[in-house]
Amino acid sequence: TPYKLVCAARRVGDGVEASVRPERVPLDDPLAAVSGTTSIVQFDTDVLGRLSIREENGGPDTTAYGLLADFINAVR
């Protein structure tokens, strides 16, 4: 079972609880197949279950934009 650096966030009341930590993920989880500069985001939904979006080998521009957008949304 591989370890992956997992960033997680969830709504708690009026706020957000977030964490970043290494976690073991099962081999059948899409996170287990991510390597290099590939990234994945997963949403747990009430209707669709778990929805995963995977980006193959994102470059520096994509990564910088994602970090900036995440920061802006976090401080709103």
JSON list of N, CA and C in Angstrom, two decimals:
[
{"chain": "A", "resi": 1, "resn": "THR", "atom": "N", "xyz": [0.85, -1.18, 0.00]},
{"chain": "A", "resi": 1, "resn": "THR", "atom": "CA", "xyz": [0.00, 0.00, 0.00]},
{"chain": "A", "resi": 1, "resn": "THR", "atom": "C", "xyz": [0.89, 1.24, 0.00]},
{"chain": "A", "resi": 2, "resn": "PRO", "atom": "N", "xyz": [0.79, 2.07, -1.04]},
{"chain": "A", "resi": 2, "resn": "PRO", "atom": "CA", "xyz": [1.67, 3.25, -1.12]},
{"chain": "A", "resi": 2, "resn": "PRO", "atom": "C", "xyz": [1.24, 4.39, -0.21]},
{"chain": "A", "resi": 3, "resn": "TYR", "atom": "N", "xyz": [2.22, 5.20, 0.14]},
{"chain": "A", "resi": 3, "resn": "TYR", "atom": "CA", "xyz": [1.94, 6.45, 0.85]},
{"chain": "A", "resi": 3, "resn": "TYR", "atom": "C", "xyz": [1.86, 7.57, -0.18]},
{"chain": "A", "resi": 4, "resn": "LYS", "atom": "N", "xyz": [0.91, 8.47, 0.00]},
{"chain": "A", "resi": 4, "resn": "LYS", "atom": "CA", "xyz": [0.77, 9.64, -0.84]},
{"chain": "A", "resi": 4, "resn": "LYS", "atom": "C", "xyz": [0.57, 10.85, 0.06]},
{"chain": "A", "resi": 5, "resn": "LEU", "atom": "N", "xyz": [1.03, 12.01, -0.40]},
{"chain": "A", "resi": 5, "resn": "LEU", "atom": "CA", "xyz": [0.78, 13.24, 0.34]},
{"chain": "A", "resi": 5, "resn": "LEU", "atom": "C", "xyz": [-0.63, 13.69, -0.01]},
{"chain": "A", "resi": 6, "resn": "VAL", "atom": "N", "xyz": [-1.52, 13.66, 0.97]},
{"chain": "A", "resi": 6, "resn": "VAL", "atom": "CA", "xyz": [-2.94, 13.92, 0.74]},
{"chain": "A", "resi": 6, "resn": "VAL", "atom": "C", "xyz": [-3.33, 15.25, 1.39]},
{"chain": "A", "resi": 7, "resn": "CYS", "atom": "N", "xyz": [-3.91, 16.13, 0.59]},
{"chain": "A", "resi": 7, "resn": "CYS", "atom": "CA", "xyz": [-4.48, 17.38, 1.07]},
{"chain": "A", "resi": 7, "resn": "CYS", "atom": "C", "xyz": [-5.98, 17.16, 1.14]},
{"chain": "A", "resi": 8, "resn": "ALA", "atom": "N", "xyz": [-6.58, 17.40, 2.29]},
{"chain": "A", "resi": 8, "resn": "ALA", "atom": "CA", "xyz": [-8.01, 17.16, 2.46]},
{"chain": "A", "resi": 8, "resn": "ALA", "atom": "C", "xyz": [-8.66, 18.38, 3.09]},
{"chain": "A", "resi": 9, "resn": "ALA", "atom": "N", "xyz": [-9.91, 18.62, 2.70]},
{"chain": "A", "resi": 9, "resn": "ALA", "atom": "CA", "xyz": [-10.68, 19.72, 3.29]},
{"chain": "A", "resi": 9, "resn": "ALA", "atom": "C", "xyz": [-12.13, 19.30, 3.36]},
{"chain": "A", "resi": 10, "resn": "ARG", "atom": "N", "xyz": [-12.80, 19.75, 4.42]},
{"chain": "A", "resi": 10, "resn": "ARG", "atom": "CA", "xyz": [-14.24, 19.47, 4.58]},
{"chain": "A", "resi": 10, "resn": "ARG", "atom": "C", "xyz": [-14.87, 20.61, 5.36]},
{"chain": "A", "resi": 11, "resn": "ARG", "atom": "N", "xyz": [-16.13, 20.82, 5.06]},
{"chain": "A", "resi": 11, "resn": "ARG", "atom": "CA", "xyz": [-16.88, 21.85, 5.80]},
{"chain": "A", "resi": 11, "resn": "ARG", "atom": "C", "xyz": [-17.22, 21.32, 7.18]},
{"chain": "A", "resi": 12, "resn": "VAL", "atom": "N", "xyz": [-17.02, 22.17, 8.18]},
{"chain": "A", "resi": 12, "resn": "VAL", "atom": "CA", "xyz": [-17.38, 21.86, 9.55]},
{"chain": "A", "resi": 12, "resn": "VAL", "atom": "C", "xyz": [-18.12, 23.07, 10.10]},
{"chain": "A", "resi": 13, "resn": "GLY", "atom": "N", "xyz": [-19.43, 22.95, 10.24]},
{"chain": "A", "resi": 13, "resn": "GLY", "atom": "CA", "xyz": [-20.23, 24.09, 10.69]},
{"chain": "A", "resi": 13, "resn": "GLY", "atom": "C", "xyz": [-20.10, 25.22, 9.69]},
{"chain": "A", "resi": 14, "resn": "ASP", "atom": "N", "xyz": [-19.69, 26.40, 10.18]},
{"chain": "A", "resi": 14, "resn": "ASP", "atom": "CA", "xyz": [-19.51, 27.56, 9.32]},
{"chain": "A", "resi": 14, "resn": "ASP", "atom": "C", "xyz": [-18.08, 27.68, 8.78]},
{"chain": "A", "resi": 15, "resn": "GLY", "atom": "N", "xyz": [-17.22, 26.74, 9.14]},
{"chain": "A", "resi": 15, "resn": "GLY", "atom": "CA", "xyz": [-15.82, 26.84, 8.73]},
{"chain": "A", "resi": 15, "resn": "GLY", "atom": "C", "xyz": [-15.38, 25.67, 7.88]},
{"chain": "A", "resi": 16, "resn": "VAL", "atom": "N", "xyz": [-14.07, 25.56, 7.72]},
{"chain": "A", "resi": 16, "resn": "VAL", "atom": "CA", "xyz": [-13.45, 24.50, 6.93]},
{"chain": "A", "resi": 16, "resn": "VAL", "atom": "C", "xyz": [-12.35, 23.87, 7.77]},
{"chain": "A", "resi": 17, "resn": "GLU", "atom": "N", "xyz": [-12.30, 22.56, 7.78]},
{"chain": "A", "resi": 17, "resn": "GLU", "atom": "CA", "xyz": [-11.21, 21.83, 8.43]},
{"chain": "A", "resi": 17, "resn": "GLU", "atom": "C", "xyz": [-10.33, 21.27, 7.33]},
{"chain": "A", "resi": 18, "resn": "ALA", "atom": "N", "xyz": [-9.03, 21.54, 7.39]},
{"chain": "A", "resi": 18, "resn": "ALA", "atom": "CA", "xyz": [-8.12, 21.11, 6.34]},
{"chain": "A", "resi": 18, "resn": "ALA", "atom": "C", "xyz": [-6.88, 20.46, 6.93]},
{"chain": "A", "resi": 19, "resn": "SER", "atom": "N", "xyz": [-6.27, 19.57, 6.13]},
{"chain": "A", "resi": 19, "resn": "SER", "atom": "CA", "xyz": [-5.04, 18.92, 6.56]},
{"chain": "A", "resi": 19, "resn": "SER", "atom": "C", "xyz": [-4.20, 18.55, 5.34]},
{"chain": "A", "resi": 20, "resn": "VAL", "atom": "N", "xyz": [-2.90, 18.42, 5.58]},
{"chain": "A", "resi": 20, "resn": "VAL", "atom": "CA", "xyz": [-1.97, 17.92, 4.57]},
{"chain": "A", "resi": 20, "resn": "VAL", "atom": "C", "xyz": [-1.07, 16.95, 5.31]},
{"chain": "A", "resi": 21, "resn": "ARG", "atom": "N", "xyz": [-1.09, 15.69, 4.88]},
{"chain": "A", "resi": 21, "resn": "ARG", "atom": "CA", "xyz": [-0.27, 14.70, 5.57]},
{"chain": "A", "resi": 21, "resn": "ARG", "atom": "C", "xyz": [-0.08, 13.46, 4.70]},
{"chain": "A", "resi": 22, "resn": "PRO", "atom": "N", "xyz": [1.00, 12.71, 4.93]},
{"chain": "A", "resi": 22, "resn": "PRO", "atom": "CA", "xyz": [1.17, 11.45, 4.21]},
{"chain": "A", "resi": 22, "resn": "PRO", "atom": "C", "xyz": [0.14, 10.44, 4.71]},
{"chain": "A", "resi": 23, "resn": "GLU", "atom": "N", "xyz": [-0.49, 9.74, 3.76]},
{"chain": "A", "resi": 23, "resn": "GLU", "atom": "CA", "xyz": [-1.48, 8.72, 4.12]},
{"chain": "A", "resi": 23, "resn": "GLU", "atom": "C", "xyz": [-1.27, 7.49, 3.25]},
{"chain": "A", "resi": 24, "resn": "ARG", "atom": "N", "xyz": [-1.56, 6.34, 3.81]},
{"chain": "A", "resi": 24, "resn": "ARG", "atom": "CA", "xyz": [-1.55, 5.11, 3.01]},
{"chain": "A", "resi": 24, "resn": "ARG", "atom": "C", "xyz": [-2.85, 5.07, 2.23]},
{"chain": "A", "resi": 25, "resn": "VAL", "atom": "N", "xyz": [-2.75, 4.75, 0.95]},
{"chain": "A", "resi": 25, "resn": "VAL", "atom": "CA", "xyz": [-3.95, 4.65, 0.13]},
{"chain": "A", "resi": 25, "resn": "VAL", "atom": "C", "xyz": [-4.02, 3.24, -0.47]},
{"chain": "A", "resi": 26, "resn": "PRO", "atom": "N", "xyz": [-5.21, 2.68, -0.56]},
{"chain": "A", "resi": 26, "resn": "PRO", "atom": "CA", "xyz": [-5.36, 1.34, -1.14]},
{"chain": "A", "resi": 26, "resn": "PRO", "atom": "C", "xyz": [-4.95, 1.34, -2.62]},
{"chain": "A", "resi": 27, "resn": "LEU", "atom": "N", "xyz": [-4.46, 0.22, -3.10]},
{"chain": "A", "resi": 27, "resn": "LEU", "atom": "CA", "xyz": [-4.02, 0.13, -4.49]},
{"chain": "A", "resi": 27, "resn": "LEU", "atom": "C", "xyz": [-5.15, 0.39, -5.49]},
{"chain": "A", "resi": 28, "resn": "ASP", "atom": "N", "xyz": [-6.40, 0.14, -5.10]},
{"chain": "A", "resi": 28, "resn": "ASP", "atom": "CA", "xyz": [-7.51, 0.36, -6.03]},
{"chain": "A", "resi": 28, "resn": "ASP", "atom": "C", "xyz": [-8.02, 1.81, -6.00]},
{"chain": "A", "resi": 29, "resn": "ASP", "atom": "N", "xyz": [-7.43, 2.65, -5.17]},
{"chain": "A", "resi": 29, "resn": "ASP", "atom": "CA", "xyz": [-7.80, 4.07, -5.12]},
{"chain": "A", "resi": 29, "resn": "ASP", "atom": "C", "xyz": [-7.07, 4.80, -6.24]},
{"chain": "A", "resi": 30, "resn": "PRO", "atom": "N", "xyz": [-7.75, 5.70, -6.98]},
{"chain": "A", "resi": 30, "resn": "PRO", "atom": "CA", "xyz": [-7.07, 6.45, -8.05]},
{"chain": "A", "resi": 30, "resn": "PRO", "atom": "C", "xyz": [-5.83, 7.21, -7.55]},
{"chain": "A", "resi": 31, "resn": "LEU", "atom": "N", "xyz": [-5.78, 7.58, -6.28]},
{"chain": "A", "resi": 31, "resn": "LEU", "atom": "CA", "xyz": [-4.59, 8.27, -5.74]},
{"chain": "A", "resi": 31, "resn": "LEU", "atom": "C", "xyz": [-3.33, 7.41, -5.83]},
{"chain": "A", "resi": 32, "resn": "ALA", "atom": "N", "xyz": [-3.49, 6.09, -5.75]},
{"chain": "A", "resi": 32, "resn": "ALA", "atom": "CA", "xyz": [-2.34, 5.20, -5.77]},
{"chain": "A", "resi": 32, "resn": "ALA", "atom": "C", "xyz": [-1.60, 5.25, -7.10]},
{"chain": "A", "resi": 33, "resn": "ALA", "atom": "N", "xyz": [-2.30, 5.56, -8.19]},
{"chain": "A", "resi": 33, "resn": "ALA", "atom": "CA", "xyz": [-1.69, 5.57, -9.52]},
{"chain": "A", "resi": 33, "resn": "ALA", "atom": "C", "xyz": [-1.04, 6.90, -9.89]},
{"chain": "A", "resi": 34, "resn": "VAL", "atom": "N", "xyz": [-1.16, 7.91, -9.03]},
{"chain": "A", "resi": 34, "resn": "VAL", "atom": "CA", "xyz": [-0.61, 9.23, -9.33]},
{"chain": "A", "resi": 34, "resn": "VAL", "atom": "C", "xyz": [0.88, 9.25, -9.00]},
{"chain": "A", "resi": 35, "resn": "SER", "atom": "N", "xyz": [1.67, 9.75, -9.97]},
{"chain": "A", "resi": 35, "resn": "SER", "atom": "CA", "xyz": [3.11, 9.86, -9.73]},
{"chain": "A", "resi": 35, "resn": "SER", "atom": "C", "xyz": [3.67, 11.05, -10.51]},
{"chain": "A", "resi": 36, "resn": "GLY", "atom": "N", "xyz": [4.88, 11.42, -10.20]},
{"chain": "A", "resi": 36, "resn": "GLY", "atom": "CA", "xyz": [5.51, 12.54, -10.89]},
{"chain": "A", "resi": 36, "resn": "GLY", "atom": "C", "xyz": [4.75, 13.83, -10.66]},
{"chain": "A", "resi": 37, "resn": "THR", "atom": "N", "xyz": [4.52, 14.58, -11.73]},
{"chain": "A", "resi": 37, "resn": "THR", "atom": "CA", "xyz": [3.82, 15.86, -11.61]},
{"chain": "A", "resi": 37, "resn": "THR", "atom": "C", "xyz": [2.32, 15.73, -11.90]},
{"chain": "A", "resi": 38, "resn": "THR", "atom": "N", "xyz": [1.84, 14.51, -12.05]},
{"chain": "A", "resi": 38, "resn": "THR", "atom": "CA", "xyz": [0.41, 14.29, -12.23]},
{"chain": "A", "resi": 38, "resn": "THR", "atom": "C", "xyz": [-0.30, 14.59, -10.92]},
{"chain": "A", "resi": 39, "resn": "SER", "atom": "N", "xyz": [-1.48, 15.19, -11.01]},
{"chain": "A", "resi": 39, "resn": "SER", "atom": "CA", "xyz": [-2.24, 15.49, -9.80]},
{"chain": "A", "resi": 39, "resn": "SER", "atom": "C", "xyz": [-3.68, 15.01, -9.98]},
{"chain": "A", "resi": 40, "resn": "ILE", "atom": "N", "xyz": [-4.36, 14.86, -8.87]},
{"chain": "A", "resi": 40, "resn": "ILE", "atom": "CA", "xyz": [-5.74, 14.41, -8.89]},
{"chain": "A", "resi": 40, "resn": "ILE", "atom": "C", "xyz": [-6.51, 15.11, -7.78]},
{"chain": "A", "resi": 41, "resn": "VAL", "atom": "N", "xyz": [-7.76, 15.41, -8.05]},
{"chain": "A", "resi": 41, "resn": "VAL", "atom": "CA", "xyz": [-8.64, 15.95, -7.02]},
{"chain": "A", "resi": 41, "resn": "VAL", "atom": "C", "xyz": [-9.86, 15.05, -6.98]},
{"chain": "A", "resi": 42, "resn": "GLN", "atom": "N", "xyz": [-10.31, 14.73, -5.76]},
{"chain": "A", "resi": 42, "resn": "GLN", "atom": "CA", "xyz": [-11.46, 13.87, -5.59]},
{"chain": "A", "resi": 42, "resn": "GLN", "atom": "C", "xyz": [-12.52, 14.59, -4.76]},
{"chain": "A", "resi": 43, "resn": "PHE", "atom": "N", "xyz": [-13.76, 14.45, -5.19]},
{"chain": "A", "resi": 43, "resn": "PHE", "atom": "CA", "xyz": [-14.89, 15.02, -4.48]},
{"chain": "A", "resi": 43, "resn": "PHE", "atom": "C", "xyz": [-15.79, 13.89, -4.05]},
{"chain": "A", "resi": 44, "resn": "ASP", "atom": "N", "xyz": [-16.18, 13.87, -2.78]},
{"chain": "A", "resi": 44, "resn": "ASP", "atom": "CA", "xyz": [-17.18, 12.93, -2.30]},
{"chain": "A", "resi": 44, "resn": "ASP", "atom": "C", "xyz": [-18.53, 13.62, -2.40]},
{"chain": "A", "resi": 45, "resn": "THR", "atom": "N", "xyz": [-19.39, 13.11, -3.27]},
{"chain": "A", "resi": 45, "resn": "THR", "atom": "CA", "xyz": [-20.68, 13.74, -3.52]},
{"chain": "A", "resi": 45, "resn": "THR", "atom": "C", "xyz": [-21.81, 12.86, -3.01]},
{"chain": "A", "resi": 46, "resn": "ASP", "atom": "N", "xyz": [-22.95, 13.48, -2.80]},
{"chain": "A", "resi": 46, "resn": "ASP", "atom": "CA", "xyz": [-24.10, 12.72, -2.31]},
{"chain": "A", "resi": 46, "resn": "ASP", "atom": "C", "xyz": [-24.79, 11.95, -3.43]},
{"chain": "A", "resi": 47, "resn": "VAL", "atom": "N", "xyz": [-24.74, 12.42, -4.66]},
{"chain": "A", "resi": 47, "resn": "VAL", "atom": "CA", "xyz": [-25.43, 11.75, -5.75]},
{"chain": "A", "resi": 47, "resn": "VAL", "atom": "C", "xyz": [-24.49, 10.85, -6.58]},
{"chain": "A", "resi": 48, "resn": "LEU", "atom": "N", "xyz": [-23.30, 11.35, -6.91]},
{"chain": "A", "resi": 48, "resn": "LEU", "atom": "CA", "xyz": [-22.39, 10.62, -7.78]},
{"chain": "A", "resi": 48, "resn": "LEU", "atom": "C", "xyz": [-21.37, 9.76, -7.04]},
{"chain": "A", "resi": 49, "resn": "GLY", "atom": "N", "xyz": [-21.36, 9.80, -5.74]},
{"chain": "A", "resi": 49, "resn": "GLY", "atom": "CA", "xyz": [-20.31, 9.09, -5.00]},
{"chain": "A", "resi": 49, "resn": "GLY", "atom": "C", "xyz": [-19.01, 9.86, -5.11]},
{"chain": "A", "resi": 50, "resn": "ARG", "atom": "N", "xyz": [-17.91, 9.15, -5.26]},
{"chain": "A", "resi": 50, "resn": "ARG", "atom": "CA", "xyz": [-16.60, 9.81, -5.38]},
{"chain": "A", "resi": 50, "resn": "ARG", "atom": "C", "xyz": [-16.34, 10.15, -6.85]},
{"chain": "A", "resi": 51, "resn": "LEU", "atom": "N", "xyz": [-16.05, 11.42, -7.10]},
{"chain": "A", "resi": 51, "resn": "LEU", "atom": "CA", "xyz": [-15.76, 11.91, -8.44]},
{"chain": "A", "resi": 51, "resn": "LEU", "atom": "C", "xyz": [-14.31, 12.34, -8.47]},
{"chain": "A", "resi": 52, "resn": "SER", "atom": "N", "xyz": [-13.51, 11.82, -9.42]},
{"chain": "A", "resi": 52, "resn": "SER", "atom": "CA", "xyz": [-12.09, 12.13, -9.51]},
{"chain": "A", "resi": 52, "resn": "SER", "atom": "C", "xyz": [-11.78, 12.85, -10.82]},
{"chain": "A", "resi": 53, "resn": "ILE", "atom": "N", "xyz": [-10.94, 13.88, -10.72]},
{"chain": "A", "resi": 53, "resn": "ILE", "atom": "CA", "xyz": [-10.45, 14.60, -11.90]},
{"chain": "A", "resi": 53, "resn": "ILE", "atom": "C", "xyz": [-8.93, 14.53, -11.84]},
{"chain": "A", "resi": 54, "resn": "ARG", "atom": "N", "xyz": [-8.32, 14.04, -12.92]},
{"chain": "A", "resi": 54, "resn": "ARG", "atom": "CA", "xyz": [-6.88, 13.81, -12.95]},
{"chain": "A", "resi": 54, "resn": "ARG", "atom": "C", "xyz": [-6.23, 14.69, -14.02]},
{"chain": "A", "resi": 55, "resn": "GLU", "atom": "N", "xyz": [-5.13, 15.33, -13.66]},
{"chain": "A", "resi": 55, "resn": "GLU", "atom": "CA", "xyz": [-4.35, 16.14, -14.59]},
{"chain": "A", "resi": 55, "resn": "GLU", "atom": "C", "xyz": [-3.03, 15.43, -14.84]},
{"chain": "A", "resi": 56, "resn": "GLU", "atom": "N", "xyz": [-2.75, 15.16, -16.10]},
{"chain": "A", "resi": 56, "resn": "GLU", "atom": "CA", "xyz": [-1.51, 14.47, -16.46]},
{"chain": "A", "resi": 56, "resn": "GLU", "atom": "C", "xyz": [-0.36, 15.46, -16.60]},
{"chain": "A", "resi": 57, "resn": "ASN", "atom": "N", "xyz": [0.67, 15.28, -15.82]},
{"chain": "A", "resi": 57, "resn": "ASN", "atom": "CA", "xyz": [1.92, 16.03, -15.95]},
{"chain": "A", "resi": 57, "resn": "ASN", "atom": "C", "xyz": [1.73, 17.54, -16.10]},
{"chain": "A", "resi": 58, "resn": "GLY", "atom": "N", "xyz": [1.09, 18.12, -15.11]},
{"chain": "A", "resi": 58, "resn": "GLY", "atom": "CA", "xyz": [0.89, 19.57, -15.12]},
{"chain": "A", "resi": 58, "resn": "GLY", "atom": "C", "xyz": [2.22, 20.31, -15.08]},
{"chain": "A", "resi": 59, "resn": "GLY", "atom": "N", "xyz": [2.32, 21.38, -15.84]},
{"chain": "A", "resi": 59, "resn": "GLY", "atom": "CA", "xyz": [3.55, 22.16, -15.88]},
{"chain": "A", "resi": 59, "resn": "GLY", "atom": "C", "xyz": [3.57, 23.24, -14.82]},
{"chain": "A", "resi": 60, "resn": "PRO", "atom": "N", "xyz": [4.62, 24.03, -14.76]},
{"chain": "A", "resi": 60, "resn": "PRO", "atom": "CA", "xyz": [4.75, 25.07, -13.75]},
{"chain": "A", "resi": 60, "resn": "PRO", "atom": "C", "xyz": [3.64, 26.11, -13.81]},
{"chain": "A", "resi": 61, "resn": "ASP", "atom": "N", "xyz": [3.18, 26.47, -15.03]},
{"chain": "A", "resi": 61, "resn": "ASP", "atom": "CA", "xyz": [2.12, 27.48, -15.15]},
{"chain": "A", "resi": 61, "resn": "ASP", "atom": "C", "xyz": [0.82, 26.97, -14.56]},
{"chain": "A", "resi": 62, "resn": "THR", "atom": "N", "xyz": [0.47, 25.73, -14.87]},
{"chain": "A", "resi": 62, "resn": "THR", "atom": "CA", "xyz": [-0.76, 25.13, -14.34]},
{"chain": "A", "resi": 62, "resn": "THR", "atom": "C", "xyz": [-0.70, 25.02, -12.83]},
{"chain": "A", "resi": 63, "resn": "THR", "atom": "N", "xyz": [0.44, 24.59, -12.32]},
{"chain": "A", "resi": 63, "resn": "THR", "atom": "CA", "xyz": [0.60, 24.43, -10.87]},
{"chain": "A", "resi": 63, "resn": "THR", "atom": "C", "xyz": [0.52, 25.78, -10.18]},
{"chain": "A", "resi": 64, "resn": "ALA", "atom": "N", "xyz": [1.20, 26.78, -10.70]},
{"chain": "A", "resi": 64, "resn": "ALA", "atom": "CA", "xyz": [1.17, 28.12, -10.10]},
{"chain": "A", "resi": 64, "resn": "ALA", "atom": "C", "xyz": [-0.23, 28.69, -10.11]},
{"chain": "A", "resi": 65, "resn": "TYR", "atom": "N", "xyz": [-0.96, 28.52, -11.22]},
{"chain": "A", "resi": 65, "resn": "TYR", "atom": "CA", "xyz": [-2.33, 29.02, -11.29]},
{"chain": "A", "resi": 65, "resn": "TYR", "atom": "C", "xyz": [-3.21, 28.31, -10.26]},
{"chain": "A", "resi": 66, "resn": "GLY", "atom": "N", "xyz": [-3.06, 27.00, -10.15]},
{"chain": "A", "resi": 66, "resn": "GLY", "atom": "CA", "xyz": [-3.85, 26.24, -9.18]},
{"chain": "A", "resi": 66, "resn": "GLY", "atom": "C", "xyz": [-3.59, 26.68, -7.76]},
{"chain": "A", "resi": 67, "resn": "LEU", "atom": "N", "xyz": [-2.32, 26.89, -7.41]},
{"chain": "A", "resi": 67, "resn": "LEU", "atom": "CA", "xyz": [-1.99, 27.35, -6.06]},
{"chain": "A", "resi": 67, "resn": "LEU", "atom": "C", "xyz": [-2.56, 28.73, -5.79]},
{"chain": "A", "resi": 68, "resn": "LEU", "atom": "N", "xyz": [-2.45, 29.64, -6.75]},
{"chain": "A", "resi": 68, "resn": "LEU", "atom": "CA", "xyz": [-2.98, 30.98, -6.58]},
{"chain": "A", "resi": 68, "resn": "LEU", "atom": "C", "xyz": [-4.50, 30.95, -6.43]},
{"chain": "A", "resi": 69, "resn": "ALA", "atom": "N", "xyz": [-5.18, 30.19, -7.29]},
{"chain": "A", "resi": 69, "resn": "ALA", "atom": "CA", "xyz": [-6.64, 30.10, -7.21]},
{"chain": "A", "resi": 69, "resn": "ALA", "atom": "C", "xyz": [-7.08, 29.50, -5.88]},
{"chain": "A", "resi": 70, "resn": "ASP", "atom": "N", "xyz": [-6.39, 28.46, -5.42]},
{"chain": "A", "resi": 70, "resn": "ASP", "atom": "CA", "xyz": [-6.72, 27.85, -4.13]},
{"chain": "A", "resi": 70, "resn": "ASP", "atom": "C", "xyz": [-6.53, 28.84, -2.99]},
{"chain": "A", "resi": 71, "resn": "PHE", "atom": "N", "xyz": [-5.44, 29.61, -3.03]},
{"chain": "A", "resi": 71, "resn": "PHE", "atom": "CA", "xyz": [-5.18, 30.59, -1.97]},
{"chain": "A", "resi": 71, "resn": "PHE", "atom": "C", "xyz": [-6.26, 31.66, -1.96]},
{"chain": "A", "resi": 72, "resn": "ILE", "atom": "N", "xyz": [-6.60, 32.18, -3.13]},
{"chain": "A", "resi": 72, "resn": "ILE", "atom": "CA", "xyz": [-7.63, 33.23, -3.20]},
{"chain": "A", "resi": 72, "resn": "ILE", "atom": "C", "xyz": [-8.97, 32.70, -2.65]},
{"chain": "A", "resi": 73, "resn": "ASN", "atom": "N", "xyz": [-9.33, 31.49, -3.06]},
{"chain": "A", "resi": 73, "resn": "ASN", "atom": "CA", "xyz": [-10.60, 30.92, -2.58]},
{"chain": "A", "resi": 73, "resn": "ASN", "atom": "C", "xyz": [-10.56, 30.65, -1.08]},
{"chain": "A", "resi": 74, "resn": "ALA", "atom": "N", "xyz": [-9.42, 30.30, -0.55]},
{"chain": "A", "resi": 74, "resn": "ALA", "atom": "CA", "xyz": [-9.32, 30.01, 0.88]},
{"chain": "A", "resi": 74, "resn": "ALA", "atom": "C", "xyz": [-9.48, 31.26, 1.74]},
{"chain": "A", "resi": 75, "resn": "VAL", "atom": "N", "xyz": [-9.01, 32.39, 1.25]},
{"chain": "A", "resi": 75, "resn": "VAL", "atom": "CA", "xyz": [-9.07, 33.61, 2.06]},
{"chain": "A", "resi": 75, "resn": "VAL", "atom": "C", "xyz": [-10.37, 34.40, 1.85]},
{"chain": "A", "resi": 76, "resn": "ARG", "atom": "N", "xyz": [-11.20, 33.99, 0.92]},
{"chain": "A", "resi": 76, "resn": "ARG", "atom": "CA", "xyz": [-12.48, 34.68, 0.69]},
{"chain": "A", "resi": 76, "resn": "ARG", "atom": "C", "xyz": [-13.43, 34.47, 1.83]}
]
